[in-house]
Amino acid sequence: MPDPNGFLRYDRRLPARRPVPVRIMDWREVYPPAGEELIREQATRCMDCGIPFCHDGCPLGNRIPDWNDLVRTGGWDAAVESLHATNNFPEFTGRLCPAPCEAACVLGLGGQQPVTIKQVEVEIADAAVARGGLRPQPVPAPTGKSVAVVGSGPAGLAAAQQLARAGHAVTVYERDDALGGLLRYGIPDFKLEKRHIDRRLAQLAAEGVRFRTGVDVGVDVTAVHLRAEHDAVLLACGALQGRDTPETPGRALRGVHQAMTHLVAANRVVAAAGEGRPALATLPDGTPIDAAGKHVVIIGGGDTAADCLGVAHRQGAAGVHQLDLYPEPPADRDAARDPWPTWPWVLRSYPAHEEGGARVFAVAVQEFVDDGTGQVRAVRIAEVTVEKVDGRRIVTALPGSEREIPADLVLLAIGFEGTEEQPLLSQLGVTRNGRGAVDARPDWQTDADGVFVAGDMHRGASLIVWAIAEGRAAAAAIHAYLGGAGTLPAPVDPARQPLAAR
Ligand SMILES: Cc1cc2nc3c(=O)[nH]c(=O)nc-3n(C[C@H](O)[C@H](O)[C@H](O)COP(=O)(O)OP(=O)(O)OC[C@H]3O[C@@H](n4cnc5c(N)ncnc54)[C@H](O)[C@@H]3O)c2cc1C
Ligand code: SF4
């Protein structure tokens, strides 16, 4: 029986982050482990309310009150089992999820701080490793059916694991030289050290999943070949088409780049250092790209922008400005606008924001300014207001508000425009919709029979937790399509949206 008064006895507490002056000297994760005493105390704050809205907040339907109570009572092995029943990769979500479950925690109704659900999750995930490692599950007799998964991000890997555990022969194709999708070369190590991915990949391999890296499907192997070789195909290629701003004067100057160009280059240097290889951060054409000693301007306010900020500080930037089109959000939930248990519009500060840099809200870039040699030397910005009229965004600059910010390196982190247009799609006869995503029928099939889609490629740029949930659900649909015995768990359907006020 959970403790109904725990939240009255204990305040919400998280483990202290590593000190800023220490952590910006390396690429290691920012959070140290919480320690058993703290995490059991925090799990005690979960009262196991009658209708746990956190379940609906979490796209995976994680059994949060169950594992909170198991942690409270020290039942770590059972907590590990309960968490893995709904989530293939809690070590990723426990570190990186923005935790919509916490926004939906019933404690928020009474003005209390939510349970530290995400922290409890990562502690259980790490306990799984500490208590004997991620042991492969025994796989059933082969079904004789085979599935190709294109893309090794969290959606593709979750689907691959579910299908392999159901007895299907699964091959994951990845065009990069290493597996993990955005978790590998998009998200920096200070948020997710790559050993977590490698450990999980070893488990998948031991369960029979085969991996083919360095294979760009549609180029190195045709989709026709893939369809001939496999009984079903899952597309999990992500939404990697970066939004640009070609109309802004000076966009073609040297030093103005897509954020992902910089992040991937930086992550590759860290990966090489881990293997004892020296490496330079370079663009694909070999041009160096590094923030050391530079004035950096990051345009955008989301995860990608915050990751660029943390990278710039670790590379030794002279100064960093982060520009956001929208006004500074409030510190607390506006219940009229975003009633509990929906996801509130509030100021989100990432650990990277503690490390320095200036955030500038309600501004838009008017020009990237040339130093006379074709290299950017500043951005000219104006204060703006943003309105929605008939669903369209109208940005109006305030007259006389223009000014310059020095800039040697400008990073565009202004979002993604869906999945990339690539030969694979035309070979399969699959088209992108108006948002650049690939539509799925209720059974996760695309317009091409036997070809399924999941993750960001279907949903548009989203979150790891949604990618895993869609990967699991698409795997269930593929299992049914292949005539597999029984059913696999399907936490979401293709039309499922986050909790929202109607
Ligand atoms: C910088 C950044 C930071 C982020 N931080 C967070 C965070 O903190 N928390 C969070 O929840 N989410 C975060 N996200 C979002 C999250 O990473 C994505 O939602 C998630 O990775 C999507 O998973 P996916 O499997 O659908 O696709 P992806 O992870 O994008 O993987 C798709 C894979 O498909 C491969 N591929 C594409 N085409 C082919 C082809 N033709 N042949 C072979 N392989 C192919 C790609 O190389 C890639 O590896 C972040 C995103 C970015 C860009
Ligand atoms: S995956 Fe995200 S939403 Fe689900 S329980 Fe974990 S932190 Fe909460």
PDB file of C-alpha atoms and ligand atoms in Angstrom, residues 96-98 150-156 173-176 181-183 186-187 191 215-217 236-238 240 260 263 303-304 307 416 422 424 454-457 462-464 467, ligand 1:
ATOM      1  CA  LEU A  96      16.148  12.831 -21.929  1.00  0.00           C
ATOM      2  CA  CYS A  97      12.368  12.838 -21.735  1.00  0.00           C
ATOM      3  CA  PRO A  98      10.791  16.236 -20.970  1.00  0.00           C
ATOM      4  CA  VAL A 150      15.248   1.236 -42.060  1.00  0.00           C
ATOM      5  CA  GLY A 151      16.734   3.640 -39.514  1.00  0.00           C
ATOM      6  CA  SER A 152      18.288   2.860 -36.122  1.00  0.00           C
ATOM      7  CA  GLY A 153      16.849   5.662 -33.982  1.00  0.00           C
ATOM      8  CA  PRO A 154      14.701   4.840 -30.950  1.00  0.00           C
ATOM      9  CA  ALA A 155      11.666   4.050 -33.145  1.00  0.00           C
ATOM     10  CA  GLY A 156      13.537   1.553 -35.328  1.00  0.00           C
ATOM     11  CA  TYR A 173      19.678  -0.868 -41.944  1.00  0.00           C
ATOM     12  CA  GLU A 174      21.415   2.410 -41.000  1.00  0.00           C
ATOM     13  CA  ARG A 175      23.169   4.788 -43.373  1.00  0.00           C
ATOM     14  CA  ASP A 176      25.416   6.266 -40.656  1.00  0.00           C
ATOM     15  CA  GLY A 181      19.853   7.747 -34.907  1.00  0.00           C
ATOM     16  CA  LEU A 182      19.764  11.183 -33.332  1.00  0.00           C
ATOM     17  CA  LEU A 183      20.816   9.695 -29.994  1.00  0.00           C
ATOM     18  CA  GLY A 186      22.582  14.526 -32.704  1.00  0.00           C
ATOM     19  CA  ILE A 187      22.335  14.572 -28.909  1.00  0.00           C
ATOM     20  CA  LYS A 191      22.970  14.652 -22.118  1.00  0.00           C
ATOM     21  CA  VAL A 215      23.864   1.266 -45.913  1.00  0.00           C
ATOM     22  CA  ASP A 216      21.790   4.085 -47.369  1.00  0.00           C
ATOM     23  CA  VAL A 217      18.630   2.260 -48.385  1.00  0.00           C
ATOM     24  CA  ALA A 236      11.890   4.755 -39.263  1.00  0.00           C
ATOM     25  CA  CYS A 237      14.051   7.329 -41.051  1.00  0.00           C
ATOM     26  CA  GLY A 238      13.356  10.268 -38.731  1.00  0.00           C
ATOM     27  CA  LEU A 240      15.929  15.218 -40.401  1.00  0.00           C
ATOM     28  CA  MET A 260      22.784  19.782 -36.910  1.00  0.00           C
ATOM     29  CA  LEU A 263      26.248  19.115 -33.506  1.00  0.00           C
ATOM     30  CA  ASP A 303      16.219  21.109 -27.465  1.00  0.00           C
ATOM     31  CA  THR A 304      18.502  21.537 -30.466  1.00  0.00           C
ATOM     32  CA  ASP A 307      22.365  21.376 -27.168  1.00  0.00           C
ATOM     33  CA  PHE A 416      12.638  20.491 -38.865  1.00  0.00           C
ATOM     34  CA  GLN A 422      15.051  10.597 -50.709  1.00  0.00           C
ATOM     35  CA  LEU A 424      13.829   5.287 -50.949  1.00  0.00           C
ATOM     36  CA  ALA A 454       6.943   4.920 -37.215  1.00  0.00           C
ATOM     37  CA  GLY A 455       8.646   7.626 -35.162  1.00  0.00           C
ATOM     38  CA  ASP A 456       9.553  11.111 -36.347  1.00  0.00           C
ATOM     39  CA  MET A 457       9.136  10.034 -39.962  1.00  0.00           C
ATOM     40  CA  SER A 462       9.012  14.897 -31.774  1.00  0.00           C
ATOM     41  CA  LEU A 463      10.391  13.107 -28.729  1.00  0.00           C
ATOM     42  CA  ILE A 464      12.167   9.871 -27.879  1.00  0.00           C
ATOM     43  CA  ALA A 467       9.454   7.284 -31.083  1.00  0.00           C
TER      44      ALA A 467
HETATM   45  C1  LIG B   1      19.698  18.025 -31.271  1.00  0.00           C
HETATM   46  C2  LIG B   1      18.488  17.260 -30.832  1.00  0.00           C
HETATM   47  C3  LIG B   1      18.272  17.075 -29.481  1.00  0.00           C
HETATM   48  C4  LIG B   1      17.164  16.362 -29.053  1.00  0.00           C
HETATM   49  N1  LIG B   1      16.984  16.194 -27.714  1.00  0.00           N
HETATM   50  C5  LIG B   1      15.913  15.480 -27.274  1.00  0.00           C
HETATM   51  C6  LIG B   1      15.700  15.293 -25.882  1.00  0.00           C
HETATM   52  O1  LIG B   1      16.453  15.789 -25.046  1.00  0.00           O
HETATM   53  N2  LIG B   1      14.621  14.547 -25.504  1.00  0.00           N
HETATM   54  C7  LIG B   1      13.765  13.977 -26.408  1.00  0.00           C
HETATM   55  O2  LIG B   1      12.829  13.278 -26.006  1.00  0.00           O
HETATM   56  N3  LIG B   1      13.948  14.148 -27.734  1.00  0.00           N
HETATM   57  C8  LIG B   1      14.994  14.887 -28.189  1.00  0.00           C
HETATM   58  N4  LIG B   1      15.171  15.065 -29.532  1.00  0.00           N
HETATM   59  C9  LIG B   1      14.238  14.403 -30.475  1.00  0.00           C
HETATM   60  C10 LIG B   1      14.568  12.911 -30.636  1.00  0.00           C
HETATM   61  O3  LIG B   1      15.947  12.739 -30.815  1.00  0.00           O
HETATM   62  C11 LIG B   1      13.794  12.326 -31.810  1.00  0.00           C
HETATM   63  O4  LIG B   1      12.412  12.567 -31.618  1.00  0.00           O
HETATM   64  C12 LIG B   1      14.030  10.813 -31.955  1.00  0.00           C
HETATM   65  O5  LIG B   1      15.396  10.514 -32.085  1.00  0.00           O
HETATM   66  C13 LIG B   1      13.268  10.275 -33.168  1.00  0.00           C
HETATM   67  O6  LIG B   1      13.568   8.915 -33.318  1.00  0.00           O
HETATM   68  P1  LIG B   1      13.390   8.165 -34.708  1.00  0.00           P
HETATM   69  O7  LIG B   1      13.792   6.766 -34.456  1.00  0.00           O
HETATM   70  O8  LIG B   1      12.036   8.417 -35.251  1.00  0.00           O
HETATM   71  O9  LIG B   1      14.411   8.877 -35.733  1.00  0.00           O
HETATM   72  P2  LIG B   1      15.952   9.282 -35.653  1.00  0.00           P
HETATM   73  O10 LIG B   1      16.481   9.227 -34.278  1.00  0.00           O
HETATM   74  O11 LIG B   1      16.053  10.568 -36.388  1.00  0.00           O
HETATM   75  O12 LIG B   1      16.672   8.133 -36.500  1.00  0.00           O
HETATM   76  C14 LIG B   1      16.439   7.998 -37.882  1.00  0.00           C
HETATM   77  C15 LIG B   1      17.609   7.221 -38.484  1.00  0.00           C
HETATM   78  O13 LIG B   1      17.261   6.819 -39.820  1.00  0.00           O
HETATM   79  C16 LIG B   1      18.448   6.829 -40.596  1.00  0.00           C
HETATM   80  N5  LIG B   1      18.075   6.864 -42.005  1.00  0.00           N
HETATM   81  C17 LIG B   1      17.367   7.809 -42.666  1.00  0.00           C
HETATM   82  N6  LIG B   1      17.222   7.469 -43.964  1.00  0.00           N
HETATM   83  C18 LIG B   1      17.874   6.280 -44.128  1.00  0.00           C
HETATM   84  C19 LIG B   1      18.080   5.441 -45.254  1.00  0.00           C
HETATM   85  N7  LIG B   1      17.609   5.731 -46.470  1.00  0.00           N
HETATM   86  N8  LIG B   1      18.799   4.304 -45.074  1.00  0.00           N
HETATM   87  C20 LIG B   1      19.294   3.972 -43.843  1.00  0.00           C
HETATM   88  N9  LIG B   1      19.120   4.755 -42.744  1.00  0.00           N
HETATM   89  C21 LIG B   1      18.412   5.885 -42.885  1.00  0.00           C
HETATM   90  C22 LIG B   1      19.141   8.096 -40.122  1.00  0.00           C
HETATM   91  O14 LIG B   1      20.522   8.095 -40.449  1.00  0.00           O
HETATM   92  C23 LIG B   1      18.894   8.023 -38.616  1.00  0.00           C
HETATM   93  O15 LIG B   1      19.942   7.354 -37.953  1.00  0.00           O
HETATM   94  C24 LIG B   1      16.261  15.811 -30.002  1.00  0.00           C
HETATM   95  C25 LIG B   1      16.458  16.015 -31.364  1.00  0.00           C
HETATM   96  C26 LIG B   1      17.562  16.742 -31.781  1.00  0.00           C
HETATM   97  C27 LIG B   1      17.768  16.975 -33.246  1.00  0.00           C
END
